[in-house]
Every structure is written in C-alpha cells, then in structure tokens.
Amino acid sequence: MLLTSTAFGGLVSMLIGFYQWRVKSKHESDEEERKRLYDDVKYYHTKFRDDEDEIDRLKEEIRRLKAEQTGAAKRKE
C-alpha cells in the first residue's frame, strides 16, 4: 500500500510539474508574441508616417511644377 501511494504521489507531482512548465512556457510564448506584434505595429506606423511625408513632398513638388508651367505659359503670351 505504501508503494502505491508513493507512486501515486510521484505521478501527481510529475503532473503538477508538467502543468507548471506548460503554463510558464505558454506565458513566455504569449509574451514573445506580444513583443513581436508591438514591434510590427511600431514598424508599420513608422513606415506609414514616412510614406505620408513622401506623399506630401511629392504633392508640393507637383504644385511647384504646375506653378512654373503656368508661369512659363503666361510669359509666352
């Protein structure tokens, strides 16, 4: 009887240890996923802002070229 209860106690102890390991590894993987997602959001936010700046710069250049073209056409008249 003593041997059976010791084996059962060892089995329960192993199950508890496995459960603790599983919870810890899941928490670590969730933390890694959260960090990866945060880094992705930060990267795409920066890329979006840079692209908006490029669009604004190109719009200004188009306006400047149109103004030059209009000014050149008025001078020819």
PDB file of N, CA and C in Angstrom:
ATOM      1  N   MET A   1       0.825  -1.189   0.000  1.00  0.00           N
ATOM      2  CA  MET A   1       0.000   0.000   0.000  1.00  0.00           C
ATOM      3  C   MET A   1       0.875   1.262   0.000  1.00  0.00           C
ATOM      4  N   LEU A   2       1.951   1.232   0.768  1.00  0.00           N
ATOM      5  CA  LEU A   2       2.850   2.377   0.841  1.00  0.00           C
ATOM      6  C   LEU A   2       3.488   2.655  -0.515  1.00  0.00           C
ATOM      7  N   LEU A   3       3.859   1.607  -1.221  1.00  0.00           N
ATOM      8  CA  LEU A   3       4.465   1.746  -2.541  1.00  0.00           C
ATOM      9  C   LEU A   3       3.478   2.361  -3.529  1.00  0.00           C
ATOM     10  N   THR A   4       2.227   1.985  -3.457  1.00  0.00           N
ATOM     11  CA  THR A   4       1.201   2.514  -4.351  1.00  0.00           C
ATOM     12  C   THR A   4       0.975   3.997  -4.087  1.00  0.00           C
ATOM     13  N   SER A   5       0.895   4.385  -2.829  1.00  0.00           N
ATOM     14  CA  SER A   5       0.662   5.795  -2.527  1.00  0.00           C
ATOM     15  C   SER A   5       1.880   6.636  -2.901  1.00  0.00           C
ATOM     16  N   THR A   6       3.079   6.086  -2.771  1.00  0.00           N
ATOM     17  CA  THR A   6       4.287   6.808  -3.162  1.00  0.00           C
ATOM     18  C   THR A   6       4.326   6.988  -4.679  1.00  0.00           C
ATOM     19  N   ALA A   7       3.960   5.942  -5.411  1.00  0.00           N
ATOM     20  CA  ALA A   7       3.921   6.035  -6.871  1.00  0.00           C
ATOM     21  C   ALA A   7       2.854   7.032  -7.310  1.00  0.00           C
ATOM     22  N   PHE A   8       1.699   6.975  -6.634  1.00  0.00           N
ATOM     23  CA  PHE A   8       0.630   7.918  -6.959  1.00  0.00           C
ATOM     24  C   PHE A   8       1.063   9.346  -6.647  1.00  0.00           C
ATOM     25  N   GLY A   9       1.736   9.550  -5.525  1.00  0.00           N
ATOM     26  CA  GLY A   9       2.242  10.878  -5.164  1.00  0.00           C
ATOM     27  C   GLY A   9       3.269  11.367  -6.169  1.00  0.00           C
ATOM     28  N   GLY A  10       4.129  10.451  -6.613  1.00  0.00           N
ATOM     29  CA  GLY A  10       5.121  10.817  -7.635  1.00  0.00           C
ATOM     30  C   GLY A  10       4.453  11.190  -8.950  1.00  0.00           C
ATOM     31  N   LEU A  11       3.408  10.461  -9.314  1.00  0.00           N
ATOM     32  CA  LEU A  11       2.668  10.745 -10.545  1.00  0.00           C
ATOM     33  C   LEU A  11       1.984  12.113 -10.459  1.00  0.00           C
ATOM     34  N   VAL A  12       1.349  12.370  -9.330  1.00  0.00           N
ATOM     35  CA  VAL A  12       0.689  13.671  -9.130  1.00  0.00           C
ATOM     36  C   VAL A  12       1.731  14.784  -9.169  1.00  0.00           C
ATOM     37  N   SER A  13       2.870  14.557  -8.541  1.00  0.00           N
ATOM     38  CA  SER A  13       3.931  15.557  -8.543  1.00  0.00           C
ATOM     39  C   SER A  13       4.429  15.827  -9.963  1.00  0.00           C
ATOM     40  N   MET A  14       4.572  14.763 -10.763  1.00  0.00           N
ATOM     41  CA  MET A  14       5.000  14.943 -12.155  1.00  0.00           C
ATOM     42  C   MET A  14       3.956  15.709 -12.947  1.00  0.00           C
ATOM     43  N   LEU A  15       2.676  15.411 -12.736  1.00  0.00           N
ATOM     44  CA  LEU A  15       1.604  16.118 -13.444  1.00  0.00           C
ATOM     45  C   LEU A  15       1.581  17.600 -13.076  1.00  0.00           C
ATOM     46  N   ILE A  16       1.764  17.892 -11.797  1.00  0.00           N
ATOM     47  CA  ILE A  16       1.791  19.289 -11.355  1.00  0.00           C
ATOM     48  C   ILE A  16       3.001  20.003 -11.957  1.00  0.00           C
ATOM     49  N   GLY A  17       4.148  19.336 -11.966  1.00  0.00           N
ATOM     50  CA  GLY A  17       5.346  19.921 -12.572  1.00  0.00           C
ATOM     51  C   GLY A  17       5.162  20.178 -14.057  1.00  0.00           C
ATOM     52  N   PHE A  18       4.535  19.217 -14.760  1.00  0.00           N
ATOM     53  CA  PHE A  18       4.276  19.412 -16.185  1.00  0.00           C
ATOM     54  C   PHE A  18       3.317  20.573 -16.411  1.00  0.00           C
ATOM     55  N   TYR A  19       2.277  20.668 -15.574  1.00  0.00           N
ATOM     56  CA  TYR A  19       1.315  21.755 -15.707  1.00  0.00           C
ATOM     57  C   TYR A  19       1.993  23.109 -15.483  1.00  0.00           C
ATOM     58  N   GLN A  20       2.844  23.200 -14.466  1.00  0.00           N
ATOM     59  CA  GLN A  20       3.560  24.451 -14.203  1.00  0.00           C
ATOM     60  C   GLN A  20       4.477  24.809 -15.364  1.00  0.00           C
ATOM     61  N   TRP A  21       5.169  23.821 -15.915  1.00  0.00           N
ATOM     62  CA  TRP A  21       6.039  24.064 -17.067  1.00  0.00           C
ATOM     63  C   TRP A  21       5.221  24.547 -18.261  1.00  0.00           C
ATOM     64  N   ARG A  22       4.055  23.933 -18.473  1.00  0.00           N
ATOM     65  CA  ARG A  22       3.195  24.308 -19.604  1.00  0.00           C
ATOM     66  C   ARG A  22       2.698  25.743 -19.462  1.00  0.00           C
ATOM     67  N   VAL A  23       2.260  26.101 -18.260  1.00  0.00           N
ATOM     68  CA  VAL A  23       1.773  27.463 -18.019  1.00  0.00           C
ATOM     69  C   VAL A  23       2.903  28.468 -18.221  1.00  0.00           C
ATOM     70  N   LYS A  24       4.082  28.157 -17.709  1.00  0.00           N
ATOM     71  CA  LYS A  24       5.231  29.062 -17.850  1.00  0.00           C
ATOM     72  C   LYS A  24       5.624  29.215 -19.318  1.00  0.00           C
ATOM     73  N   SER A  25       5.696  28.113 -20.058  1.00  0.00           N
ATOM     74  CA  SER A  25       6.091  28.209 -21.466  1.00  0.00           C
ATOM     75  C   SER A  25       5.018  28.928 -22.282  1.00  0.00           C
ATOM     76  N   LYS A  26       3.744  28.731 -21.953  1.00  0.00           N
ATOM     77  CA  LYS A  26       2.675  29.444 -22.663  1.00  0.00           C
ATOM     78  C   LYS A  26       2.777  30.936 -22.387  1.00  0.00           C
ATOM     79  N   HIS A  27       3.038  31.284 -21.116  1.00  0.00           N
ATOM     80  CA  HIS A  27       3.184  32.699 -20.764  1.00  0.00           C
ATOM     81  C   HIS A  27       4.354  33.324 -21.520  1.00  0.00           C
ATOM     82  N   GLU A  28       5.475  32.612 -21.608  1.00  0.00           N
ATOM     83  CA  GLU A  28       6.644  33.129 -22.323  1.00  0.00           C
ATOM     84  C   GLU A  28       6.346  33.279 -23.805  1.00  0.00           C
ATOM     85  N   SER A  29       5.640  32.312 -24.398  1.00  0.00           N
ATOM     86  CA  SER A  29       5.333  32.415 -25.826  1.00  0.00           C
ATOM     87  C   SER A  29       4.337  33.542 -26.080  1.00  0.00           C
ATOM     88  N   ASP A  30       3.379  33.745 -25.150  1.00  0.00           N
ATOM     89  CA  ASP A  30       2.444  34.864 -25.288  1.00  0.00           C
ATOM     90  C   ASP A  30       3.186  36.191 -25.198  1.00  0.00           C
ATOM     91  N   GLU A  31       4.165  36.261 -24.307  1.00  0.00           N
ATOM     92  CA  GLU A  31       4.957  37.481 -24.146  1.00  0.00           C
ATOM     93  C   GLU A  31       5.780  37.756 -25.411  1.00  0.00           C
ATOM     94  N   GLU A  32       6.358  36.712 -25.986  1.00  0.00           N
ATOM     95  CA  GLU A  32       7.121  36.870 -27.229  1.00  0.00           C
ATOM     96  C   GLU A  32       6.210  37.317 -28.366  1.00  0.00           C
ATOM     97  N   GLU A  33       5.018  36.760 -28.442  1.00  0.00           N
ATOM     98  CA  GLU A  33       4.058  37.144 -29.485  1.00  0.00           C
ATOM     99  C   GLU A  33       3.633  38.597 -29.309  1.00  0.00           C
ATOM    100  N   ARG A  34       3.386  39.005 -28.059  1.00  0.00           N
ATOM    101  CA  ARG A  34       3.008  40.386 -27.798  1.00  0.00           C
ATOM    102  C   ARG A  34       4.125  41.342 -28.217  1.00  0.00           C
ATOM    103  N   LYS A  35       5.367  40.988 -27.907  1.00  0.00           N
ATOM    104  CA  LYS A  35       6.503  41.831 -28.286  1.00  0.00           C
ATOM    105  C   LYS A  35       6.650  41.891 -29.808  1.00  0.00           C
ATOM    106  N   ARG A  36       6.460  40.748 -30.482  1.00  0.00           N
ATOM    107  CA  ARG A  36       6.558  40.722 -31.937  1.00  0.00           C
ATOM    108  C   ARG A  36       5.476  41.602 -32.564  1.00  0.00           C
ATOM    109  N   LEU A  37       4.248  41.495 -32.052  1.00  0.00           N
ATOM    110  CA  LEU A  37       3.157  42.312 -32.580  1.00  0.00           C
ATOM    111  C   LEU A  37       3.406  43.795 -32.326  1.00  0.00           C
ATOM    112  N   TYR A  38       3.916  44.119 -31.142  1.00  0.00           N
ATOM    113  CA  TYR A  38       4.221  45.511 -30.830  1.00  0.00           C
ATOM    114  C   TYR A  38       5.288  46.050 -31.785  1.00  0.00           C
ATOM    115  N   ASP A  39       6.320  45.261 -32.036  1.00  0.00           N
ATOM    116  CA  ASP A  39       7.370  45.680 -32.959  1.00  0.00           C
ATOM    117  C   ASP A  39       6.827  45.845 -34.377  1.00  0.00           C
ATOM    118  N   ASP A  40       5.912  44.954 -34.789  1.00  0.00           N
ATOM    119  CA  ASP A  40       5.297  45.070 -36.114  1.00  0.00           C
ATOM    120  C   ASP A  40       4.486  46.355 -36.225  1.00  0.00           C
ATOM    121  N   VAL A  41       3.702  46.647 -35.204  1.00  0.00           N
ATOM    122  CA  VAL A  41       2.885  47.862 -35.219  1.00  0.00           C
ATOM    123  C   VAL A  41       3.786  49.092 -35.269  1.00  0.00           C
ATOM    124  N   LYS A  42       4.843  49.084 -34.476  1.00  0.00           N
ATOM    125  CA  LYS A  42       5.770  50.217 -34.468  1.00  0.00           C
ATOM    126  C   LYS A  42       6.420  50.396 -35.842  1.00  0.00           C
ATOM    127  N   TYR A  43       6.828  49.278 -36.472  1.00  0.00           N
ATOM    128  CA  TYR A  43       7.455  49.344 -37.788  1.00  0.00           C
ATOM    129  C   TYR A  43       6.481  49.909 -38.820  1.00  0.00           C
ATOM    130  N   TYR A  44       5.246  49.379 -38.860  1.00  0.00           N
ATOM    131  CA  TYR A  44       4.299  49.836 -39.876  1.00  0.00           C
ATOM    132  C   TYR A  44       3.821  51.254 -39.615  1.00  0.00           C
ATOM    133  N   HIS A  45       3.755  51.657 -38.353  1.00  0.00           N
ATOM    134  CA  HIS A  45       3.392  53.038 -38.046  1.00  0.00           C
ATOM    135  C   HIS A  45       4.469  53.988 -38.569  1.00  0.00           C
ATOM    136  N   THR A  46       5.724  53.642 -38.340  1.00  0.00           N
ATOM    137  CA  THR A  46       6.834  54.458 -38.834  1.00  0.00           C
ATOM    138  C   THR A  46       6.829  54.495 -40.360  1.00  0.00           C
ATOM    139  N   LYS A  47       6.613  53.345 -40.978  1.00  0.00           N
ATOM    140  CA  LYS A  47       6.563  53.275 -42.442  1.00  0.00           C
ATOM    141  C   LYS A  47       5.416  54.127 -42.983  1.00  0.00           C
ATOM    142  N   PHE A  48       4.251  54.064 -42.329  1.00  0.00           N
ATOM    143  CA  PHE A  48       3.102  54.859 -42.743  1.00  0.00           C
ATOM    144  C   PHE A  48       3.415  56.351 -42.660  1.00  0.00           C
ATOM    145  N   ARG A  49       4.044  56.770 -41.559  1.00  0.00           N
ATOM    146  CA  ARG A  49       4.382  58.188 -41.405  1.00  0.00           C
ATOM    147  C   ARG A  49       5.394  58.622 -42.462  1.00  0.00           C
ATOM    148  N   ASP A  50       6.384  57.790 -42.741  1.00  0.00           N
ATOM    149  CA  ASP A  50       7.375  58.104 -43.766  1.00  0.00           C
ATOM    150  C   ASP A  50       6.722  58.195 -45.138  1.00  0.00           C
ATOM    151  N   ASP A  51       5.801  57.293 -45.418  1.00  0.00           N
ATOM    152  CA  ASP A  51       5.106  57.322 -46.711  1.00  0.00           C
ATOM    153  C   ASP A  51       4.234  58.560 -46.836  1.00  0.00           C
ATOM    154  N   GLU A  52       3.585  58.948 -45.737  1.00  0.00           N
ATOM    155  CA  GLU A  52       2.791  60.181 -45.784  1.00  0.00           C
ATOM    156  C   GLU A  52       3.678  61.394 -46.046  1.00  0.00           C
ATOM    157  N   ASP A  53       4.837  61.438 -45.431  1.00  0.00           N
ATOM    158  CA  ASP A  53       5.771  62.544 -45.666  1.00  0.00           C
ATOM    159  C   ASP A  53       6.210  62.571 -47.131  1.00  0.00           C
ATOM    160  N   GLU A  54       6.461  61.406 -47.700  1.00  0.00           N
ATOM    161  CA  GLU A  54       6.860  61.325 -49.107  1.00  0.00           C
ATOM    162  C   GLU A  54       5.726  61.803 -50.007  1.00  0.00           C
ATOM    163  N   ILE A  55       4.497  61.428 -49.692  1.00  0.00           N
ATOM    164  CA  ILE A  55       3.339  61.876 -50.482  1.00  0.00           C
ATOM    165  C   ILE A  55       3.220  63.392 -50.408  1.00  0.00           C
ATOM    166  N   ASP A  56       3.353  63.952 -49.217  1.00  0.00           N
ATOM    167  CA  ASP A  56       3.281  65.412 -49.071  1.00  0.00           C
ATOM    168  C   ASP A  56       4.385  66.104 -49.860  1.00  0.00           C
ATOM    169  N   ARG A  57       5.591  65.549 -49.823  1.00  0.00           N
ATOM    170  CA  ARG A  57       6.700  66.135 -50.573  1.00  0.00           C
ATOM    171  C   ARG A  57       6.414  66.099 -52.073  1.00  0.00           C
ATOM    172  N   LEU A  58       5.880  64.985 -52.556  1.00  0.00           N
ATOM    173  CA  LEU A  58       5.569  64.874 -53.985  1.00  0.00           C
ATOM    174  C   LEU A  58       4.433  65.817 -54.385  1.00  0.00           C
ATOM    175  N   LYS A  59       3.448  65.989 -53.521  1.00  0.00           N
ATOM    176  CA  LYS A  59       2.363  66.935 -53.815  1.00  0.00           C
ATOM    177  C   LYS A  59       2.901  68.353 -53.943  1.00  0.00           C
ATOM    178  N   GLU A  60       3.791  68.712 -53.020  1.00  0.00           N
ATOM    179  CA  GLU A  60       4.393  70.047 -53.085  1.00  0.00           C
ATOM    180  C   GLU A  60       5.205  70.217 -54.367  1.00  0.00           C
ATOM    181  N   GLU A  61       5.926  69.197 -54.761  1.00  0.00           N
ATOM    182  CA  GLU A  61       6.715  69.275 -55.989  1.00  0.00           C
ATOM    183  C   GLU A  61       5.798  69.413 -57.212  1.00  0.00           C
ATOM    184  N   ILE A  62       4.687  68.693 -57.225  1.00  0.00           N
ATOM    185  CA  ILE A  62       3.731  68.806 -58.335  1.00  0.00           C
ATOM    186  C   ILE A  62       3.157  70.216 -58.384  1.00  0.00           C
ATOM    187  N   ARG A  63       2.802  70.771 -57.215  1.00  0.00           N
ATOM    188  CA  ARG A  63       2.271  72.149 -57.187  1.00  0.00           C
ATOM    189  C   ARG A  63       3.304  73.145 -57.710  1.00  0.00           C
ATOM    190  N   ARG A  64       4.558  72.952 -57.304  1.00  0.00           N
ATOM    191  CA  ARG A  64       5.620  73.852 -57.747  1.00  0.00           C
ATOM    192  C   ARG A  64       5.814  73.753 -59.259  1.00  0.00           C
ATOM    193  N   LEU A  65       5.821  72.529 -59.787  1.00  0.00           N
ATOM    194  CA  LEU A  65       5.991  72.359 -61.232  1.00  0.00           C
ATOM    195  C   LEU A  65       4.814  72.927 -62.010  1.00  0.00           C
ATOM    196  N   LYS A  66       3.604  72.752 -61.483  1.00  0.00           N
ATOM    197  CA  LYS A  66       2.424  73.331 -62.152  1.00  0.00           C
ATOM    198  C   LYS A  66       2.500  74.854 -62.145  1.00  0.00           C
ATOM    199  N   ALA A  67       2.969  75.418 -61.017  1.00  0.00           N
ATOM    200  CA  ALA A  67       3.094  76.873 -60.935  1.00  0.00           C
ATOM    201  C   ALA A  67       4.146  77.367 -61.925  1.00  0.00           C
ATOM    202  N   GLU A  68       5.266  76.652 -62.046  1.00  0.00           N
ATOM    203  CA  GLU A  68       6.296  77.022 -63.024  1.00  0.00           C
ATOM    204  C   GLU A  68       5.747  76.922 -64.436  1.00  0.00           C
ATOM    205  N   GLN A  69       5.015  75.858 -64.692  1.00  0.00           N
ATOM    206  CA  GLN A  69       4.464  75.653 -66.048  1.00  0.00           C
ATOM    207  C   GLN A  69       3.443  76.743 -66.361  1.00  0.00           C
ATOM    208  N   THR A  70       2.619  77.082 -65.404  1.00  0.00           N
ATOM    209  CA  THR A  70       1.614  78.140 -65.621  1.00  0.00           C
ATOM    210  C   THR A  70       2.302  79.484 -65.797  1.00  0.00           C
ATOM    211  N   GLY A  71       3.335  79.723 -65.001  1.00  0.00           N
ATOM    212  CA  GLY A  71       4.084  80.987 -65.120  1.00  0.00           C
ATOM    213  C   GLY A  71       4.785  81.075 -66.459  1.00  0.00           C
ATOM    214  N   ALA A  72       5.341  79.994 -66.950  1.00  0.00           N
ATOM    215  CA  ALA A  72       6.029  79.985 -68.239  1.00  0.00           C
ATOM    216  C   ALA A  72       5.026  80.190 -69.370  1.00  0.00           C
ATOM    217  N   ALA A  73       3.853  79.623 -69.227  1.00  0.00           N
ATOM    218  CA  ALA A  73       2.829  79.777 -70.282  1.00  0.00           C
ATOM    219  C   ALA A  73       2.328  81.221 -70.305  1.00  0.00           C
ATOM    220  N   LYS A  74       2.200  81.867 -69.184  1.00  0.00           N
ATOM    221  CA  LYS A  74       1.729  83.255 -69.140  1.00  0.00           C
ATOM    222  C   LYS A  74       2.787  84.208 -69.719  1.00  0.00           C
ATOM    223  N   ARG A  75       4.063  83.887 -69.513  1.00  0.00           N
ATOM    224  CA  ARG A  75       5.114  84.728 -70.051  1.00  0.00           C
ATOM    225  C   ARG A  75       5.186  84.653 -71.576  1.00  0.00           C
ATOM    226  N   LYS A  76       4.830  83.491 -72.110  1.00  0.00           N
ATOM    227  CA  LYS A  76       4.863  83.341 -73.582  1.00  0.00           C
ATOM    228  C   LYS A  76       3.775  84.160 -74.251  1.00  0.00           C
ATOM    229  N   GLU A  77       2.692  84.396 -73.545  1.00  0.00           N
ATOM    230  CA  GLU A  77       1.562  85.133 -74.133  1.00  0.00           C
ATOM    231  C   GLU A  77       1.823  86.568 -74.231  1.00  0.00           C
TER     232      GLU A  77
END
